[in-house]
Tab-separated table of C-alpha atoms in Angstrom:
chain	number	residue	atom	x	y	z
A	1	UNK	CA	18.404	-33.767	-1.151
A	2	UNK	CA	14.976	-32.273	0.327
A	3	UNK	CA	16.009	-33.059	3.569
A	4	UNK	CA	19.831	-31.532	3.447
A	5	UNK	CA	18.597	-28.394	1.577
A	6	UNK	CA	16.182	-27.916	4.151
A	7	UNK	CA	18.980	-28.603	6.913
A	8	UNK	CA	21.236	-25.983	5.320
A	9	UNK	CA	18.341	-23.495	5.302
A	10	UNK	CA	17.692	-23.966	8.786
A	11	UNK	CA	21.171	-23.089	9.878
A	12	UNK	CA	22.127	-20.583	8.224
A	13	UNK	CA	18.052	-18.933	8.136
A	14	UNK	CA	19.246	-15.427	9.918
A	15	UNK	CA	22.296	-14.560	7.269
A	16	UNK	CA	19.855	-15.490	4.834
A	17	UNK	CA	17.139	-13.206	5.130
A	18	UNK	CA	19.335	-10.601	5.955
A	19	UNK	CA	21.328	-11.486	2.567
A	20	UNK	CA	17.397	-11.521	0.746
A	21	UNK	CA	16.511	-8.144	2.894
A	22	UNK	CA	19.656	-6.976	1.717
A	23	UNK	CA	19.152	-7.922	-1.843
A	24	UNK	CA	15.664	-6.153	-1.761
A	25	UNK	CA	17.329	-2.750	-0.755
A	26	UNK	CA	20.365	-3.354	-3.211
A	27	UNK	CA	17.612	-4.079	-6.152
A	28	UNK	CA	15.881	-1.194	-5.800
A	29	UNK	CA	18.862	1.243	-5.371
A	30	UNK	CA	19.902	-0.103	-9.126
A	31	UNK	CA	16.462	0.529	-10.611
A	32	UNK	CA	17.143	3.836	-8.905
A	33	UNK	CA	19.969	4.496	-11.280
A	34	UNK	CA	18.892	2.623	-14.479
A	35	UNK	CA	15.315	4.407	-14.799
A	36	UNK	CA	16.428	8.079	-13.222
A	37	UNK	CA	12.871	9.114	-13.280
A	38	UNK	CA	12.478	12.957	-12.514
A	39	UNK	CA	10.434	14.034	-9.911
A	40	UNK	CA	6.568	14.569	-11.662
A	41	UNK	CA	3.616	16.808	-9.907
A	42	UNK	CA	2.953	13.943	-7.169
A	43	UNK	CA	6.663	13.370	-6.240
A	44	UNK	CA	7.433	17.003	-6.427
A	45	UNK	CA	4.812	17.468	-4.010
A	46	UNK	CA	5.640	15.290	-1.981
A	47	UNK	CA	9.865	17.053	-2.590
A	48	UNK	CA	8.325	20.254	-1.785
A	49	UNK	CA	6.397	19.522	1.881
A	50	UNK	CA	9.187	17.710	3.034
A	51	UNK	CA	11.626	20.563	2.764
A	52	UNK	CA	9.945	22.821	3.571
A	53	UNK	CA	9.352	20.885	7.104
A	54	UNK	CA	12.914	19.686	7.292
A	55	UNK	CA	13.848	24.157	7.312
A	56	UNK	CA	10.796	24.367	10.195
A	57	UNK	CA	8.174	25.499	8.044
A	58	UNK	CA	4.332	24.800	7.032
A	59	UNK	CA	4.494	21.698	4.404
A	60	UNK	CA	3.416	23.916	1.136
A	61	UNK	CA	3.745	22.418	-2.507
A	62	UNK	CA	4.746	23.411	-5.105
A	63	UNK	CA	1.061	25.042	-6.000
A	64	UNK	CA	1.128	26.560	-2.501
A	65	UNK	CA	-1.391	24.265	-1.553
A	66	UNK	CA	-0.729	23.214	2.226
A	67	UNK	CA	-2.897	20.034	2.671
A	68	UNK	CA	-3.841	18.936	-0.538
A	69	UNK	CA	-1.190	15.828	-1.045
A	70	UNK	CA	-1.737	13.470	2.179
A	71	UNK	CA	1.088	14.210	4.374
A	72	UNK	CA	2.062	11.034	5.265
A	73	UNK	CA	5.272	10.939	2.902
A	74	UNK	CA	6.462	13.610	2.788
A	75	UNK	CA	6.595	13.866	6.925
A	76	UNK	CA	8.331	10.552	6.392
A	77	UNK	CA	11.051	12.307	4.478
A	78	UNK	CA	11.355	15.395	6.901
A	79	UNK	CA	13.668	13.403	9.347
A	80	UNK	CA	15.800	12.317	6.362
A	81	UNK	CA	16.039	16.043	4.611
A	82	UNK	CA	16.713	17.595	8.011
A	83	UNK	CA	19.770	14.937	8.895
A	84	UNK	CA	20.886	14.724	5.341
A	85	UNK	CA	19.624	17.736	2.901
A	86	UNK	CA	17.096	17.953	0.764
A	87	UNK	CA	17.749	16.046	-2.636
A	88	UNK	CA	16.516	12.667	-4.493
A	89	UNK	CA	19.161	11.157	-3.597
A	90	UNK	CA	18.166	11.279	0.029
A	91	UNK	CA	14.528	11.163	-0.136
A	92	UNK	CA	15.352	7.961	-2.233
A	93	UNK	CA	16.660	6.433	0.938
A	94	UNK	CA	14.696	6.757	3.059
A	95	UNK	CA	12.519	4.912	-0.100
A	96	UNK	CA	15.008	2.321	0.389
A	97	UNK	CA	14.814	2.223	4.429
A	98	UNK	CA	10.861	1.656	3.845
A	99	UNK	CA	11.507	-1.195	1.372
A	100	UNK	CA	13.787	-2.575	4.115
A	101	UNK	CA	11.464	-2.127	6.937
A	102	UNK	CA	8.783	-3.131	4.309
A	103	UNK	CA	10.648	-6.862	3.985
A	104	UNK	CA	11.235	-7.513	7.780
A	105	UNK	CA	7.819	-7.129	8.496
A	106	UNK	CA	6.515	-9.659	5.931
A	107	UNK	CA	8.827	-11.915	8.332
A	108	UNK	CA	7.485	-11.352	10.670
A	109	UNK	CA	4.355	-11.975	9.852
A	110	UNK	CA	5.397	-14.885	8.529
A	111	UNK	CA	6.368	-16.014	12.153
A	112	UNK	CA	3.084	-15.616	13.556
A	113	UNK	CA	1.371	-18.243	10.949
A	114	UNK	CA	4.840	-20.384	11.539
A	115	UNK	CA	5.904	-20.133	7.529
A	116	UNK	CA	8.417	-23.126	7.435
A	117	UNK	CA	12.593	-21.165	6.720
A	118	UNK	CA	12.636	-21.984	3.119
A	119	UNK	CA	9.384	-20.586	2.585
A	120	UNK	CA	9.704	-17.438	4.526
A	121	UNK	CA	13.365	-16.932	2.319
A	122	UNK	CA	10.717	-18.064	-0.958
A	123	UNK	CA	8.568	-14.845	0.376
A	124	UNK	CA	11.186	-12.798	0.393
A	125	UNK	CA	12.433	-13.009	-2.989
A	126	UNK	CA	8.996	-12.382	-4.685
A	127	UNK	CA	9.158	-9.396	-2.736
A	128	UNK	CA	12.660	-8.294	-3.546
A	129	UNK	CA	11.892	-9.026	-7.515
A	130	UNK	CA	7.902	-7.372	-7.344
A	131	UNK	CA	8.133	-4.884	-10.359
A	132	UNK	CA	5.473	-2.475	-8.731
A	133	UNK	CA	7.434	-2.186	-5.253
A	134	UNK	CA	10.930	-1.820	-7.634
A	135	UNK	CA	9.333	0.616	-9.680
A	136	UNK	CA	7.719	2.877	-6.865
A	137	UNK	CA	11.323	3.153	-4.756
A	138	UNK	CA	13.217	4.515	-7.156
A	139	UNK	CA	10.696	7.550	-7.438
A	140	UNK	CA	8.589	9.744	-4.721
A	141	UNK	CA	5.852	7.827	-4.278
A	142	UNK	CA	3.592	7.559	-0.979
A	143	UNK	CA	3.219	3.627	-1.589
A	144	UNK	CA	6.283	3.636	-0.495
A	145	UNK	CA	4.894	4.035	2.905
A	146	UNK	CA	1.337	2.653	2.795
A	147	UNK	CA	3.482	-0.799	2.013
A	148	UNK	CA	5.232	-1.329	5.579
A	149	UNK	CA	2.212	0.883	7.535
A	150	UNK	CA	-0.740	-1.724	5.993
A	151	UNK	CA	1.633	-5.043	6.556
A	152	UNK	CA	2.209	-2.991	10.175
A	153	UNK	CA	-2.077	-3.028	10.803
A	154	UNK	CA	-2.286	-6.544	10.201
A	155	UNK	CA	1.003	-7.306	12.630
A	156	UNK	CA	-0.656	-5.613	15.156
A	157	UNK	CA	-4.252	-6.600	14.774
A	158	UNK	CA	-3.102	-10.585	14.701
A	159	UNK	CA	-0.644	-9.974	17.947
A	160	UNK	CA	-4.028	-8.368	19.386
A	161	UNK	CA	-6.081	-11.350	18.750
A	162	UNK	CA	-3.908	-14.126	19.665
A	163	UNK	CA	-4.242	-11.814	23.720
A	164	UNK	CA	-1.088	-9.153	22.832
A	165	UNK	CA	-1.582	-6.727	25.267
A	166	UNK	CA	-0.992	-2.773	25.757
A	167	UNK	CA	1.880	-2.331	23.286
A	168	UNK	CA	0.087	-4.672	21.018
A	169	UNK	CA	-3.309	-1.524	21.163
A	170	UNK	CA	-1.058	1.334	20.717
A	171	UNK	CA	1.228	-0.324	17.657
A	172	UNK	CA	-2.449	-1.032	16.052
A	173	UNK	CA	-3.605	2.860	16.381
A	174	UNK	CA	-0.667	4.004	15.439
A	175	UNK	CA	0.042	2.464	12.285
A	176	UNK	CA	-3.281	2.836	11.594
A	177	UNK	CA	-3.201	6.449	12.199
A	178	UNK	CA	0.636	6.987	10.291
A	179	UNK	CA	-2.084	4.690	7.304
A	180	UNK	CA	-4.776	7.113	6.621
A	181	UNK	CA	-2.413	10.358	6.820
A	182	UNK	CA	-0.212	8.594	4.900
A	183	UNK	CA	-3.531	7.843	1.902
A	184	UNK	CA	-7.108	8.223	3.086
A	185	UNK	CA	-7.648	4.911	1.161
A	186	UNK	CA	-6.570	3.210	4.388
A	187	UNK	CA	-9.172	4.795	6.386
A	188	UNK	CA	-11.529	0.399	5.985
A	189	UNK	CA	-7.852	-0.728	7.721
A	190	UNK	CA	-9.726	-0.183	10.974
A	191	UNK	CA	-11.227	-3.442	10.228
A	192	UNK	CA	-8.387	-5.439	11.291
A	193	UNK	CA	-7.929	-4.393	14.857
A	194	UNK	CA	-11.427	-4.156	15.480
A	195	UNK	CA	-11.885	-7.457	14.149
A	196	UNK	CA	-9.271	-8.691	16.802
A	197	UNK	CA	-10.792	-7.055	19.808
A	198	UNK	CA	-13.785	-7.922	18.609
A	199	UNK	CA	-12.508	-11.884	18.573
A	200	UNK	CA	-9.738	-11.695	21.892
A	201	UNK	CA	-12.463	-10.802	24.716
A	202	UNK	CA	-10.212	-10.019	27.498
A	203	UNK	CA	-10.037	-6.476	28.307
A	204	UNK	CA	-11.723	-5.687	24.657
A	205	UNK	CA	-12.915	-2.012	26.154
A	206	UNK	CA	-9.456	-1.102	27.530
A	207	UNK	CA	-7.750	-2.244	24.271
A	208	UNK	CA	-9.789	-0.792	22.160
A	209	UNK	CA	-8.798	3.141	24.120
A	210	UNK	CA	-5.747	1.766	23.809
A	211	UNK	CA	-6.170	1.522	19.727
A	212	UNK	CA	-8.197	5.144	19.126
A	213	UNK	CA	-4.968	6.702	21.426
A	214	UNK	CA	-2.592	5.495	19.049
A	215	UNK	CA	-4.486	6.982	16.474
A	216	UNK	CA	-5.391	10.091	17.703
A	217	UNK	CA	-1.245	10.470	19.020
A	218	UNK	CA	-0.813	11.179	15.343
A	219	UNK	CA	-4.322	12.475	14.186
A	220	UNK	CA	-4.824	15.190	16.470
A	221	UNK	CA	-1.371	17.195	16.204
A	222	UNK	CA	-2.060	16.657	12.266
A	223	UNK	CA	-5.738	18.088	12.566
A	224	UNK	CA	-4.594	21.488	14.664
A	225	UNK	CA	-2.065	22.027	12.056
A	226	UNK	CA	-4.638	21.753	9.209
A	227	UNK	CA	-6.416	23.983	11.036
A	228	UNK	CA	-3.998	27.171	11.375
A	229	UNK	CA	-2.759	26.374	7.736
A	230	UNK	CA	-6.641	25.685	5.873
A	231	UNK	CA	-8.843	26.809	8.439
A	232	UNK	CA	-10.209	23.358	9.633
A	233	UNK	CA	-9.126	20.119	11.117
A	234	UNK	CA	-8.683	17.755	7.930
A	235	UNK	CA	-7.014	14.426	6.358
A	236	UNK	CA	-6.237	16.115	3.308
A	237	UNK	CA	-7.920	18.896	0.753
A	238	UNK	CA	-7.823	16.853	-1.782
A	239	UNK	CA	-11.007	13.976	-0.878
A	240	UNK	CA	-13.693	16.365	-2.859
A	241	UNK	CA	-11.030	16.757	-5.892
A	242	UNK	CA	-10.618	13.279	-6.322
A	243	UNK	CA	-13.884	12.615	-5.719
A	244	UNK	CA	-15.050	15.175	-9.016
A	245	UNK	CA	-12.646	13.076	-10.980
A	246	UNK	CA	-14.514	9.741	-10.920
A	247	UNK	CA	-17.454	10.895	-10.492
A	248	UNK	CA	-18.539	13.388	-13.674
A	249	UNK	CA	-20.172	13.441	-16.880
A	250	UNK	CA	-16.111	12.577	-18.662
A	251	UNK	CA	-15.204	9.967	-16.151
A	252	UNK	CA	-14.486	6.405	-16.722
A	253	UNK	CA	-13.327	4.939	-13.451
A	254	UNK	CA	-9.635	5.599	-14.255
A	255	UNK	CA	-7.704	8.802	-13.458
A	256	UNK	CA	-8.860	11.656	-16.143
A	257	UNK	CA	-7.081	15.207	-15.815
A	258	UNK	CA	-8.877	17.544	-14.681
A	259	UNK	CA	-8.125	19.008	-17.449
A	260	UNK	CA	-10.287	17.111	-19.201
A	261	UNK	CA	-13.501	17.613	-17.221
A	262	UNK	CA	-16.558	20.127	-17.395
A	263	UNK	CA	-15.041	21.670	-14.276
A	264	UNK	CA	-11.141	21.653	-16.299
A	265	UNK	CA	-11.436	25.669	-17.895
A	266	UNK	CA	-12.813	26.986	-13.773
A	267	UNK	CA	-10.740	25.325	-11.764
A	268	UNK	CA	-7.211	27.137	-11.307
A	269	UNK	CA	-10.060	30.470	-10.944
A	270	UNK	CA	-12.350	28.599	-8.135
A	271	UNK	CA	-8.992	27.757	-6.492
A	272	UNK	CA	-7.645	30.958	-6.139
A	273	UNK	CA	-11.429	32.389	-4.684
A	274	UNK	CA	-12.354	29.493	-2.989
A	275	UNK	CA	-8.529	28.328	-1.511
A	276	UNK	CA	-7.478	24.713	-1.775
A	277	UNK	CA	-10.232	23.620	0.798
A	278	UNK	CA	-13.696	25.571	-0.369
A	279	UNK	CA	-12.035	24.187	-4.085
A	280	UNK	CA	-12.059	20.427	-3.692
A	281	UNK	CA	-15.489	21.197	-1.250
A	282	UNK	CA	-16.996	22.799	-4.261
A	283	UNK	CA	-15.948	19.706	-7.038
A	284	UNK	CA	-16.759	17.332	-3.921
A	285	UNK	CA	-20.510	19.083	-3.859
A	286	UNK	CA	-20.934	18.833	-8.298
A	287	UNK	CA	-19.833	15.323	-8.012
A	288	UNK	CA	-22.396	14.050	-5.359
A	289	UNK	CA	-25.165	15.606	-7.523
A	290	UNK	CA	-24.038	14.164	-10.414
A	291	UNK	CA	-23.799	11.028	-8.885
A	292	UNK	CA	-27.433	11.473	-7.677
A	293	UNK	CA	-28.783	12.624	-10.835
A	294	UNK	CA	-27.445	9.280	-13.048
A	295	UNK	CA	-27.135	6.498	-10.525
A	296	UNK	CA	-27.628	4.058	-12.866
A	297	UNK	CA	-24.390	5.138	-14.838
A	298	UNK	CA	-23.209	5.813	-10.711
A	299	UNK	CA	-23.185	2.503	-10.777
A	300	UNK	CA	-21.632	1.116	-13.704
A	301	UNK	CA	-18.448	3.105	-13.085
A	302	UNK	CA	-18.264	1.781	-9.440
A	303	UNK	CA	-18.592	-1.560	-11.389
A	304	UNK	CA	-15.918	-0.611	-13.284
A	305	UNK	CA	-13.521	1.135	-10.949
A	306	UNK	CA	-14.018	-2.648	-8.986
A	307	UNK	CA	-12.757	-4.572	-11.634
A	308	UNK	CA	-10.010	-1.995	-13.030
A	309	UNK	CA	-8.140	-2.032	-8.769
A	310	UNK	CA	-7.855	-5.222	-9.904
A	311	UNK	CA	-7.264	-5.520	-13.788
A	312	UNK	CA	-3.576	-6.815	-14.624
A	313	UNK	CA	-1.057	-3.648	-15.997
A	314	UNK	CA	-0.730	-4.960	-19.553
A	315	UNK	CA	1.862	-3.015	-21.137
A	316	UNK	CA	0.024	-0.308	-23.823
A	317	UNK	CA	1.564	1.318	-26.839
A	318	UNK	CA	3.264	4.242	-24.597
A	319	UNK	CA	5.092	1.556	-22.749
A	320	UNK	CA	6.513	0.367	-26.399
A	321	UNK	CA	6.852	3.788	-27.335
A	322	UNK	CA	8.944	4.518	-24.418
A	323	UNK	CA	11.157	1.393	-24.626
A	324	UNK	CA	11.032	-2.513	-25.713
A	325	UNK	CA	12.581	-3.070	-22.137
A	326	UNK	CA	9.977	-1.321	-20.524
A	327	UNK	CA	7.086	-2.972	-22.258
A	328	UNK	CA	8.714	-6.535	-21.578
A	329	UNK	CA	9.294	-4.794	-17.659
A	330	UNK	CA	5.091	-5.005	-17.472
A	331	UNK	CA	4.867	-7.956	-18.840
A	332	UNK	CA	6.887	-9.868	-17.023
A	333	UNK	CA	4.664	-7.850	-14.227
A	334	UNK	CA	1.531	-9.446	-15.335
A	335	UNK	CA	3.144	-12.801	-14.251
A	336	UNK	CA	4.132	-12.180	-11.548
A	337	UNK	CA	0.519	-10.777	-10.288
A	338	UNK	CA	-1.136	-13.159	-11.995
A	339	UNK	CA	0.441	-15.809	-10.536
A	340	UNK	CA	0.897	-13.891	-7.076
A	341	UNK	CA	-3.053	-13.508	-6.848
A	342	UNK	CA	-3.782	-16.763	-7.643
A	343	UNK	CA	-1.920	-18.744	-5.236
A	344	UNK	CA	-2.713	-16.089	-2.509
A	345	UNK	CA	-6.430	-16.714	-2.829
A	346	UNK	CA	-5.706	-20.505	-2.682
A	347	UNK	CA	-3.753	-19.606	0.049
A	348	UNK	CA	-6.185	-17.894	1.581
A	349	UNK	CA	-8.559	-20.671	1.454
A	350	UNK	CA	-7.186	-23.401	1.832
A	351	UNK	CA	-5.080	-22.538	5.021
A	352	UNK	CA	-2.453	-20.776	6.357
A	353	UNK	CA	-2.464	-19.215	9.775
A	354	UNK	CA	-5.573	-19.139	11.665
A	355	UNK	CA	-9.049	-19.209	9.748
A	356	UNK	CA	-9.197	-16.158	11.735
A	357	UNK	CA	-6.099	-14.511	11.156
A	358	UNK	CA	-7.348	-14.903	7.483
A	359	UNK	CA	-10.897	-13.238	8.086
A	360	UNK	CA	-8.658	-10.449	8.923
A	361	UNK	CA	-6.245	-9.794	6.217
A	362	UNK	CA	-9.309	-10.341	3.694
A	363	UNK	CA	-11.799	-8.061	5.551
A	364	UNK	CA	-9.009	-5.375	5.054
A	365	UNK	CA	-8.034	-5.988	1.692
A	366	UNK	CA	-11.542	-6.103	0.951
A	367	UNK	CA	-12.064	-2.358	2.446
A	368	UNK	CA	-9.289	-1.042	0.748
A	369	UNK	CA	-10.351	-2.435	-2.387
A	370	UNK	CA	-14.367	-1.094	-2.194
A	371	UNK	CA	-13.041	2.321	-1.008
A	372	UNK	CA	-11.559	3.127	-4.225
A	373	UNK	CA	-14.940	2.610	-5.807
A	374	UNK	CA	-15.522	5.968	-4.846
A	375	UNK	CA	-13.028	7.999	-6.454
A	376	UNK	CA	-11.018	6.478	-9.616
A	377	UNK	CA	-8.732	3.774	-10.015
A	378	UNK	CA	-4.690	3.967	-10.677
A	379	UNK	CA	-3.155	0.392	-10.813
A	380	UNK	CA	-0.481	1.466	-7.834
A	381	UNK	CA	-3.790	2.414	-5.878
A	382	UNK	CA	-3.533	-1.528	-5.098
A	383	UNK	CA	-0.059	-1.241	-4.360
A	384	UNK	CA	0.298	-1.772	0.050
A	385	UNK	CA	-2.502	-4.748	-0.629
A	386	UNK	CA	0.051	-6.492	-2.602
A	387	UNK	CA	2.636	-8.005	0.054
A	388	UNK	CA	-0.085	-8.866	1.971
A	389	UNK	CA	-1.248	-10.990	-0.756
A	390	UNK	CA	2.194	-11.833	-1.564
A	391	UNK	CA	2.261	-13.550	1.727
A	392	UNK	CA	-0.708	-16.143	1.337
A	393	UNK	CA	0.929	-16.540	-2.324
A	394	UNK	CA	3.656	-18.455	-0.618
A	395	UNK	CA	1.332	-20.267	1.922
A	396	UNK	CA	-0.721	-21.033	-1.289
A	397	UNK	CA	2.957	-22.442	-2.823
A	398	UNK	CA	3.692	-23.997	0.391
A	399	UNK	CA	-0.282	-26.546	-0.200
A	400	UNK	CA	0.975	-26.696	-3.207
A	401	UNK	CA	3.910	-28.028	-2.592
A	402	UNK	CA	3.025	-30.254	0.145
A	403	UNK	CA	0.343	-32.080	-1.966
A	404	UNK	CA	2.084	-33.043	-5.122
A	405	UNK	CA	5.406	-33.129	-4.330
A	406	UNK	CA	6.607	-36.819	-4.364
A	407	UNK	CA	6.621	-39.091	-1.068
A	408	UNK	CA	8.997	-41.526	0.156
A	409	UNK	CA	8.188	-45.371	-0.351
A	410	UNK	CA	8.862	-45.744	3.362
A	411	UNK	CA	5.603	-42.469	4.298
A	412	UNK	CA	3.164	-44.015	1.476
A	413	UNK	CA	3.585	-47.419	3.347
A	414	UNK	CA	2.847	-45.917	6.402
A	415	UNK	CA	-0.391	-43.578	5.507
A	416	UNK	CA	-1.662	-46.865	3.862
């Protein structure tokens, strides 16, 4: 019976893949209709920036800032706004396209490690039903773009690892450049193409230069733009601000509003006086001074942030106050998360792909995790790494299935 099911899947594989990618989009569209999430602070900022760029102007958010928020996600929304008009519905359509792209990239990554068709379909199903992914697609969050870029960096790096040429190198660089423009926390992802180049040997310098060229092709125009807008080249102007939120007397490791910190009373005046770049730099200097003066607490906060990064998103009183449905969804999310995390660790340790492929994934995720110890942690900050863990969770499930499923008597006799 299992053999017949496998044969049927093989015969209808492409159609099933397309159906599950469509289901990924459909579930997220239904969620948007159900949730109707209004534009929050971050979402409204991305919307305003994309709206300005679609109109041919410099990006600017609702507070008059040009580069406080990372440019990657609003830049991805801009062509949609230019073609179809600036609206929340258009932004959600862009999110749906990005979710479909993530699903397609998972299929390509699964192919790189020779994953069997039934397990590829399981991977797509897990991705389609992953609650934080559904939630992010229903709002304007940069994680919608960070996820496919994280996967694209891994895919291009794996292709470099097996001898990929100029196209793979340029793709790795461009994906990395886009990833750090979408969020500075993606900076450690450079370890993926670097390890691939280190291990390939042939034409290492040439391919490394192409990786750099691919990244610079995106970073140089933005550096020029930020020089014109805020007076210096920068990825964004929120680095010092975020560093301060994670390193001040009121810091907890999680997000703390600027209003609840010692600098809260003067923040607006500081921003008017120093500008967005200067105000953030001032807060960054205060954060560094505080960390230097309190090394023990800084170390303790760093460990707290590292733990919070992987902590399950257990529903709290606010979730129950919002609705029982939201709280129930949170419990389901916790179950999903623990299964993915546990089996991903098993899959990375037990096999699936080559050891070097697994090391590239592990190093990229470890670097991404470690960087978050500098500032503060929100649960969704780990979302870009979760689909890569899904891939190896399914690898782990496959290994467990092969080890535990009953074997025909003939096979047992042959093994004996």
